[in-house]
PDB file of C-alpha atoms in Angstrom:
ATOM      1  CA  ASP A   1      33.456  10.644  17.309  1.00  0.00           C
ATOM      2  CA  ALA A   2      33.892   7.230  19.144  1.00  0.00           C
ATOM      3  CA  GLY A   3      32.948   7.040  22.550  1.00  0.00           C
ATOM      4  CA  ILE A   4      29.550   8.648  24.585  1.00  0.00           C
ATOM      5  CA  THR A   5      28.390  11.923  23.617  1.00  0.00           C
ATOM      6  CA  GLN A   6      25.095  14.049  25.091  1.00  0.00           C
ATOM      7  CA  SER A   7      23.671  17.453  23.421  1.00  0.00           C
ATOM      8  CA  PRO A   8      22.640  19.652  24.562  1.00  0.00           C
ATOM      9  CA  ARG A   9      25.013  20.874  26.566  1.00  0.00           C
ATOM     10  CA  TYR A  10      23.659  23.645  28.113  1.00  0.00           C
ATOM     11  CA  LYS A  11      19.612  24.027  27.686  1.00  0.00           C
ATOM     12  CA  ILE A  12      17.225  27.029  29.233  1.00  0.00           C
ATOM     13  CA  THR A  13      13.747  26.191  28.584  1.00  0.00           C
ATOM     14  CA  GLU A  14      10.762  27.579  30.292  1.00  0.00           C
ATOM     15  CA  THR A  15       8.206  25.815  32.365  1.00  0.00           C
ATOM     16  CA  GLY A  16       5.426  23.488  30.926  1.00  0.00           C
ATOM     17  CA  ARG A  17       7.386  22.747  27.611  1.00  0.00           C
ATOM     18  CA  GLN A  18       8.964  19.774  26.871  1.00  0.00           C
ATOM     19  CA  VAL A  19      12.390  18.839  25.850  1.00  0.00           C
ATOM     20  CA  THR A  20      14.286  16.164  24.829  1.00  0.00           C
ATOM     21  CA  LEU A  21      17.735  15.764  25.869  1.00  0.00           C
ATOM     22  CA  MET A  22      20.111  13.081  23.523  1.00  0.00           C
ATOM     23  CA  CYS A  23      22.386  10.684  24.137  1.00  0.00           C
ATOM     24  CA  HIS A  24      24.872   8.690  22.023  1.00  0.00           C
ATOM     25  CA  GLN A  25      27.390   5.566  22.448  1.00  0.00           C
ATOM     26  CA  THR A  26      29.802   4.318  19.373  1.00  0.00           C
ATOM     27  CA  TRP A  27      30.373   1.153  21.183  1.00  0.00           C
ATOM     28  CA  SER A  28      27.200  -0.991  21.070  1.00  0.00           C
ATOM     29  CA  HIS A  29      26.734  -1.070  24.897  1.00  0.00           C
ATOM     30  CA  SER A  30      24.088  -2.992  26.122  1.00  0.00           C
ATOM     31  CA  TYR A  31      23.186  -0.755  29.031  1.00  0.00           C
ATOM     32  CA  MET A  32      22.741   2.873  28.996  1.00  0.00           C
ATOM     33  CA  PHE A  33      21.877   5.129  31.957  1.00  0.00           C
ATOM     34  CA  TRP A  34      20.259   8.022  32.809  1.00  0.00           C
ATOM     35  CA  TYR A  35      21.258   9.915  36.051  1.00  0.00           C
ATOM     36  CA  ARG A  36      21.024  13.885  37.501  1.00  0.00           C
ATOM     37  CA  GLN A  37      23.178  15.275  39.185  1.00  0.00           C
ATOM     38  CA  ASP A  38      22.017  18.042  42.215  1.00  0.00           C
ATOM     39  CA  LEU A  39      23.849  19.235  45.206  1.00  0.00           C
ATOM     40  CA  GLY A  40      23.537  17.426  48.532  1.00  0.00           C
ATOM     41  CA  HIS A  41      22.712  14.252  46.441  1.00  0.00           C
ATOM     42  CA  GLY A  42      24.813  11.999  44.573  1.00  0.00           C
ATOM     43  CA  LEU A  43      23.719  10.612  41.207  1.00  0.00           C
ATOM     44  CA  ARG A  44      20.448   9.308  40.872  1.00  0.00           C
ATOM     45  CA  LEU A  45      19.495   7.534  38.193  1.00  0.00           C
ATOM     46  CA  ILE A  46      16.785   8.120  35.676  1.00  0.00           C
ATOM     47  CA  TYR A  47      15.604   5.397  33.698  1.00  0.00           C
ATOM     48  CA  TYR A  48      18.134   2.357  32.673  1.00  0.00           C
ATOM     49  CA  SER A  49      17.877   0.618  29.343  1.00  0.00           C
ATOM     50  CA  ALA A  50      19.353  -3.091  29.170  1.00  0.00           C
ATOM     51  CA  ALA A  51      19.124  -3.373  25.417  1.00  0.00           C
ATOM     52  CA  ALA A  52      17.157  -1.429  22.433  1.00  0.00           C
ATOM     53  CA  ASP A  53      13.184  -1.688  23.248  1.00  0.00           C
ATOM     54  CA  ILE A  54      13.966  -2.310  26.703  1.00  0.00           C
ATOM     55  CA  THR A  55      13.466   0.134  29.587  1.00  0.00           C
ATOM     56  CA  ASP A  56      12.756   0.182  33.457  1.00  0.00           C
ATOM     57  CA  LYS A  57      12.851   2.672  35.736  1.00  0.00           C
ATOM     58  CA  GLY A  58      15.640   4.037  37.838  1.00  0.00           C
ATOM     59  CA  GLU A  59      15.441   5.905  41.770  1.00  0.00           C
ATOM     60  CA  VAL A  60      13.799   9.080  40.418  1.00  0.00           C
ATOM     61  CA  PRO A  61      11.934   8.093  37.006  1.00  0.00           C
ATOM     62  CA  ASP A  62       8.681  10.271  38.012  1.00  0.00           C
ATOM     63  CA  GLY A  63       8.253  13.509  34.820  1.00  0.00           C
ATOM     64  CA  TYR A  64      10.102  11.496  32.729  1.00  0.00           C
ATOM     65  CA  VAL A  65       9.887   9.937  29.155  1.00  0.00           C
ATOM     66  CA  VAL A  66      12.943   7.390  27.718  1.00  0.00           C
ATOM     67  CA  SER A  67      13.073   5.422  24.554  1.00  0.00           C
ATOM     68  CA  ARG A  68      15.636   3.071  22.880  1.00  0.00           C
ATOM     69  CA  SER A  69      14.862   2.244  19.743  1.00  0.00           C
ATOM     70  CA  LYS A  70      18.212   1.964  18.229  1.00  0.00           C
ATOM     71  CA  THR A  71      21.141   0.435  20.537  1.00  0.00           C
ATOM     72  CA  GLU A  72      23.131   3.664  20.232  1.00  0.00           C
ATOM     73  CA  ASN A  73      20.966   6.294  21.390  1.00  0.00           C
ATOM     74  CA  PHE A  74      18.655   6.786  24.500  1.00  0.00           C
ATOM     75  CA  PRO A  75      16.714  10.066  24.543  1.00  0.00           C
ATOM     76  CA  LEU A  76      15.226  11.021  27.847  1.00  0.00           C
ATOM     77  CA  THR A  77      12.421  13.378  27.061  1.00  0.00           C
ATOM     78  CA  LEU A  78      10.938  15.752  30.228  1.00  0.00           C
ATOM     79  CA  GLU A  79       6.889  15.873  29.079  1.00  0.00           C
ATOM     80  CA  SER A  80       6.088  19.047  30.787  1.00  0.00           C
ATOM     81  CA  ALA A  81       9.332  20.714  32.498  1.00  0.00           C
ATOM     82  CA  THR A  82       9.289  21.926  36.157  1.00  0.00           C
ATOM     83  CA  ARG A  83      11.584  24.137  38.174  1.00  0.00           C
ATOM     84  CA  SER A  84      12.665  20.639  40.352  1.00  0.00           C
ATOM     85  CA  GLN A  85      13.958  19.437  37.252  1.00  0.00           C
ATOM     86  CA  THR A  86      16.601  21.890  36.747  1.00  0.00           C
ATOM     87  CA  SER A  87      19.984  19.873  36.880  1.00  0.00           C
ATOM     88  CA  VAL A  88      22.814  18.580  35.288  1.00  0.00           C
ATOM     89  CA  TYR A  89      21.820  15.431  33.414  1.00  0.00           C
ATOM     90  CA  PHE A  90      24.521  12.440  32.300  1.00  0.00           C
ATOM     91  CA  CYS A  91      23.912   9.642  30.622  1.00  0.00           C
ATOM     92  CA  ALA A  92      26.088   6.279  30.391  1.00  0.00           C
ATOM     93  CA  SER A  93      26.540   3.143  29.211  1.00  0.00           C
ATOM     94  CA  SER A  94      27.945  -0.299  29.769  1.00  0.00           C
ATOM     95  CA  ALA A  95      28.817  -4.041  28.348  1.00  0.00           C
ATOM     96  CA  ASP A  96      26.684  -6.921  29.437  1.00  0.00           C
ATOM     97  CA  ARG A  97      29.021  -7.542  32.561  1.00  0.00           C
ATOM     98  CA  ARG A  98      28.124  -5.802  35.831  1.00  0.00           C
ATOM     99  CA  ASP A  99      31.466  -5.546  36.680  1.00  0.00           C
ATOM    100  CA  THR A 100      32.348  -3.696  33.316  1.00  0.00           C
ATOM    101  CA  GLU A 101      33.628   0.291  33.222  1.00  0.00           C
ATOM    102  CA  ALA A 102      30.718   2.371  32.790  1.00  0.00           C
ATOM    103  CA  PHE A 103      31.334   5.414  30.568  1.00  0.00           C
ATOM    104  CA  PHE A 104      29.260   8.939  31.312  1.00  0.00           C
ATOM    105  CA  GLY A 105      29.258  11.581  28.750  1.00  0.00           C
ATOM    106  CA  GLN A 106      29.784  15.034  29.323  1.00  0.00           C
ATOM    107  CA  GLY A 107      26.793  15.747  30.905  1.00  0.00           C
ATOM    108  CA  THR A 108      23.485  18.144  29.734  1.00  0.00           C
ATOM    109  CA  ARG A 109      22.861  21.453  31.740  1.00  0.00           C
ATOM    110  CA  LEU A 110      19.581  21.927  32.067  1.00  0.00           C
ATOM    111  CA  THR A 111      17.608  25.219  33.537  1.00  0.00           C
ATOM    112  CA  VAL A 112      14.289  25.072  34.184  1.00  0.00           C
ATOM    113  CA  VAL A 113      12.945  28.708  34.346  1.00  0.00           C
TER     114      VAL A 113
ATOM    115  CA  LYS B   1      18.422   1.300  52.587  1.00  0.00           C
ATOM    116  CA  ASN B   2      21.056   0.958  50.138  1.00  0.00           C
ATOM    117  CA  GLN B   3      23.486   3.762  50.711  1.00  0.00           C
ATOM    118  CA  VAL B   4      27.242   4.909  50.140  1.00  0.00           C
ATOM    119  CA  GLU B   5      28.536   7.813  52.418  1.00  0.00           C
ATOM    120  CA  GLN B   6      31.491   9.348  52.145  1.00  0.00           C
ATOM    121  CA  SER B   7      34.154  11.469  54.082  1.00  0.00           C
ATOM    122  CA  PRO B   8      35.349  13.790  54.648  1.00  0.00           C
ATOM    123  CA  GLN B   9      33.157  16.243  51.880  1.00  0.00           C
ATOM    124  CA  SER B  10      35.239  18.609  50.868  1.00  0.00           C
ATOM    125  CA  LEU B  11      39.479  18.380  51.691  1.00  0.00           C
ATOM    126  CA  ILE B  12      42.231  21.201  50.565  1.00  0.00           C
ATOM    127  CA  ILE B  13      46.091  20.074  50.761  1.00  0.00           C
ATOM    128  CA  LEU B  14      48.883  21.106  49.603  1.00  0.00           C
ATOM    129  CA  GLU B  15      50.630  19.657  46.063  1.00  0.00           C
ATOM    130  CA  GLY B  16      52.761  17.280  46.625  1.00  0.00           C
ATOM    131  CA  LYS B  17      51.278  15.925  49.737  1.00  0.00           C
ATOM    132  CA  ASN B  18      48.989  12.584  50.380  1.00  0.00           C
ATOM    133  CA  CYS B  19      45.586  12.267  51.265  1.00  0.00           C
ATOM    134  CA  THR B  20      43.104   9.413  52.072  1.00  0.00           C
ATOM    135  CA  LEU B  21      39.513   9.466  51.092  1.00  0.00           C
ATOM    136  CA  GLN B  22      36.868   6.963  52.847  1.00  0.00           C
ATOM    137  CA  CYS B  23      33.812   5.335  52.005  1.00  0.00           C
ATOM    138  CA  ASN B  24      31.736   3.423  54.056  1.00  0.00           C
ATOM    139  CA  TYR B  25      28.450   1.518  52.444  1.00  0.00           C
ATOM    140  CA  THR B  26      25.202  -0.449  53.056  1.00  0.00           C
ATOM    141  CA  VAL B  27      24.478  -1.719  49.734  1.00  0.00           C
ATOM    142  CA  SER B  28      23.595  -5.290  49.671  1.00  0.00           C
ATOM    143  CA  PRO B  29      23.793  -7.613  47.868  1.00  0.00           C
ATOM    144  CA  PHE B  30      27.159  -5.892  46.466  1.00  0.00           C
ATOM    145  CA  SER B  31      28.832  -6.902  43.258  1.00  0.00           C
ATOM    146  CA  ASN B  32      31.475  -4.551  42.828  1.00  0.00           C
ATOM    147  CA  LEU B  33      32.954  -0.976  44.167  1.00  0.00           C
ATOM    148  CA  ARG B  34      34.217   1.996  42.273  1.00  0.00           C
ATOM    149  CA  TRP B  35      36.206   5.125  42.519  1.00  0.00           C
ATOM    150  CA  TYR B  36      35.204   7.536  39.853  1.00  0.00           C
ATOM    151  CA  LYS B  37      36.707  11.336  39.337  1.00  0.00           C
ATOM    152  CA  GLN B  38      34.842  13.954  38.186  1.00  0.00           C
ATOM    153  CA  ASP B  39      36.543  17.076  37.068  1.00  0.00           C
ATOM    154  CA  THR B  40      33.840  20.159  37.369  1.00  0.00           C
ATOM    155  CA  GLY B  41      31.989  20.690  34.764  1.00  0.00           C
ATOM    156  CA  ARG B  42      32.360  16.965  33.349  1.00  0.00           C
ATOM    157  CA  GLY B  43      31.053  13.737  33.230  1.00  0.00           C
ATOM    158  CA  PRO B  44      33.010  11.168  35.807  1.00  0.00           C
ATOM    159  CA  VAL B  45      35.685   9.141  34.588  1.00  0.00           C
ATOM    160  CA  SER B  46      36.640   5.645  36.329  1.00  0.00           C
ATOM    161  CA  LEU B  47      39.725   5.866  38.337  1.00  0.00           C
ATOM    162  CA  THR B  48      39.410   1.614  39.588  1.00  0.00           C
ATOM    163  CA  ILE B  49      36.873  -1.113  40.184  1.00  0.00           C
ATOM    164  CA  MET B  50      37.324  -3.704  42.839  1.00  0.00           C
ATOM    165  CA  THR B  51      35.084  -6.891  42.793  1.00  0.00           C
ATOM    166  CA  PHE B  52      34.472  -8.717  46.369  1.00  0.00           C
ATOM    167  CA  SER B  53      37.717 -10.652  46.498  1.00  0.00           C
ATOM    168  CA  GLU B  54      39.828  -7.719  45.596  1.00  0.00           C
ATOM    169  CA  ASN B  55      41.250  -6.050  48.349  1.00  0.00           C
ATOM    170  CA  THR B  56      43.931  -3.002  47.018  1.00  0.00           C
ATOM    171  CA  LYS B  57      43.987  -1.673  43.078  1.00  0.00           C
ATOM    172  CA  SER B  58      45.870   0.936  41.688  1.00  0.00           C
ATOM    173  CA  ASN B  59      46.150   3.110  39.067  1.00  0.00           C
ATOM    174  CA  GLY B  60      48.859   5.611  38.758  1.00  0.00           C
ATOM    175  CA  ARG B  61      49.016   7.459  42.083  1.00  0.00           C
ATOM    176  CA  TYR B  62      45.530   5.871  43.004  1.00  0.00           C
ATOM    177  CA  THR B  63      45.118   3.153  45.340  1.00  0.00           C
ATOM    178  CA  ALA B  64      41.710   1.957  46.336  1.00  0.00           C
ATOM    179  CA  THR B  65      41.413  -0.571  48.924  1.00  0.00           C
ATOM    180  CA  LEU B  66      38.023  -2.248  49.970  1.00  0.00           C
ATOM    181  CA  ASP B  67      37.686  -4.209  53.111  1.00  0.00           C
ATOM    182  CA  ALA B  68      34.224  -5.965  51.842  1.00  0.00           C
ATOM    183  CA  ASP B  69      33.245  -7.303  55.845  1.00  0.00           C
ATOM    184  CA  THR B  70      33.600  -4.319  57.307  1.00  0.00           C
ATOM    185  CA  LYS B  71      31.819  -2.215  54.228  1.00  0.00           C
ATOM    186  CA  GLN B  72      34.439   0.012  53.953  1.00  0.00           C
ATOM    187  CA  SER B  73      36.649   1.430  50.989  1.00  0.00           C
ATOM    188  CA  SER B  74      39.583   3.842  50.475  1.00  0.00           C
ATOM    189  CA  LEU B  75      41.102   5.950  48.211  1.00  0.00           C
ATOM    190  CA  HIS B  76      44.630   7.220  49.204  1.00  0.00           C
ATOM    191  CA  ILE B  77      46.202   9.120  46.649  1.00  0.00           C
ATOM    192  CA  THR B  78      49.901  10.079  46.241  1.00  0.00           C
ATOM    193  CA  ALA B  79      51.996  13.292  45.619  1.00  0.00           C
ATOM    194  CA  SER B  80      49.714  15.528  44.673  1.00  0.00           C
ATOM    195  CA  GLN B  81      49.313  16.893  41.819  1.00  0.00           C
ATOM    196  CA  LEU B  82      47.065  20.378  40.796  1.00  0.00           C
ATOM    197  CA  SER B  83      44.972  18.102  38.166  1.00  0.00           C
ATOM    198  CA  ASP B  84      44.243  15.663  41.398  1.00  0.00           C
ATOM    199  CA  SER B  85      41.537  18.748  41.778  1.00  0.00           C
ATOM    200  CA  ALA B  86      38.369  17.688  41.521  1.00  0.00           C
ATOM    201  CA  SER B  87      35.428  15.803  42.884  1.00  0.00           C
ATOM    202  CA  TYR B  88      35.919  11.786  43.855  1.00  0.00           C
ATOM    203  CA  ILE B  89      32.693   9.228  43.670  1.00  0.00           C
ATOM    204  CA  CYS B  90      32.585   5.825  45.638  1.00  0.00           C
ATOM    205  CA  VAL B  91      30.247   3.938  43.927  1.00  0.00           C
ATOM    206  CA  VAL B  92      28.751   0.510  44.861  1.00  0.00           C
ATOM    207  CA  THR B  93      27.565  -1.792  41.972  1.00  0.00           C
ATOM    208  CA  LEU B  94      24.142  -4.199  43.420  1.00  0.00           C
ATOM    209  CA  ASN B  95      24.455  -7.558  42.164  1.00  0.00           C
ATOM    210  CA  ASN B  96      21.027  -7.750  40.516  1.00  0.00           C
ATOM    211  CA  ALA B  97      19.981  -7.448  36.819  1.00  0.00           C
ATOM    212  CA  GLY B  98      20.544  -3.831  34.983  1.00  0.00           C
ATOM    213  CA  ASN B  99      24.085  -3.094  37.213  1.00  0.00           C
ATOM    214  CA  MET B 100      22.319  -0.787  39.219  1.00  0.00           C
ATOM    215  CA  LEU B 101      24.720   1.838  40.693  1.00  0.00           C
ATOM    216  CA  THR B 102      24.593   3.583  44.449  1.00  0.00           C
ATOM    217  CA  PHE B 103      26.169   6.744  43.867  1.00  0.00           C
ATOM    218  CA  GLY B 104      27.665   8.684  47.212  1.00  0.00           C
ATOM    219  CA  GLY B 105      27.833  12.259  47.810  1.00  0.00           C
ATOM    220  CA  GLY B 106      31.913  12.645  46.728  1.00  0.00           C
ATOM    221  CA  THR B 107      34.710  14.609  48.092  1.00  0.00           C
ATOM    222  CA  ARG B 108      35.718  17.619  46.447  1.00  0.00           C
ATOM    223  CA  LEU B 109      39.864  18.043  46.617  1.00  0.00           C
ATOM    224  CA  MET B 110      41.294  21.112  46.333  1.00  0.00           C
ATOM    225  CA  VAL B 111      44.861  20.762  45.775  1.00  0.00           C
ATOM    226  CA  LYS B 112      46.909  23.995  46.189  1.00  0.00           C
ATOM    227  CA  PRO B 113      50.353  24.697  45.189  1.00  0.00           C
TER     228      PRO B 113
END
């Protein structure tokens, strides 16, 4: 299907476990982003990627790892999940130019117990 | 610090009425300002994008305004419908590499019959 999709939609994991959230887009957008959304905060940028094999930290990168071996995929890994990482995670993509629209996935609700 | 402040935090209106949501920002250097609609449990969806030189943009019943001098924006919703119930998020794009977006905390709108 065309668009940007995230998986899983919901995930419950235990403290200390590694978990990977997947993001796939079909537009060949250069830029991809990972955000987290928590009550009382606007969306906060975790990591972004300007192209395949190019990634950079955002506002809240600690505890997260990303990779981008292919343009269409941008997985986010929590190396050792903590309760403070319980959140809703959104992936987004946009074309090269900064004035183009960013498209968001439907989100992954992660609960760390 | 780059910030985007929205008001009110929440708003309840009756179906058919108009409303205006406010956004003040201190983001610099400025590239563009976006308004997103986020339904519960979904990712944000773009309503409007305005660059520095634009001071108004409409999308159906949604009209956004931008005053770059005072760093203020508003989103006006005309003849509200029940489906307008959602969070509305003001987002400012930094004029830098990476298309960094700074998100406001959102205004939660509830339209009642």
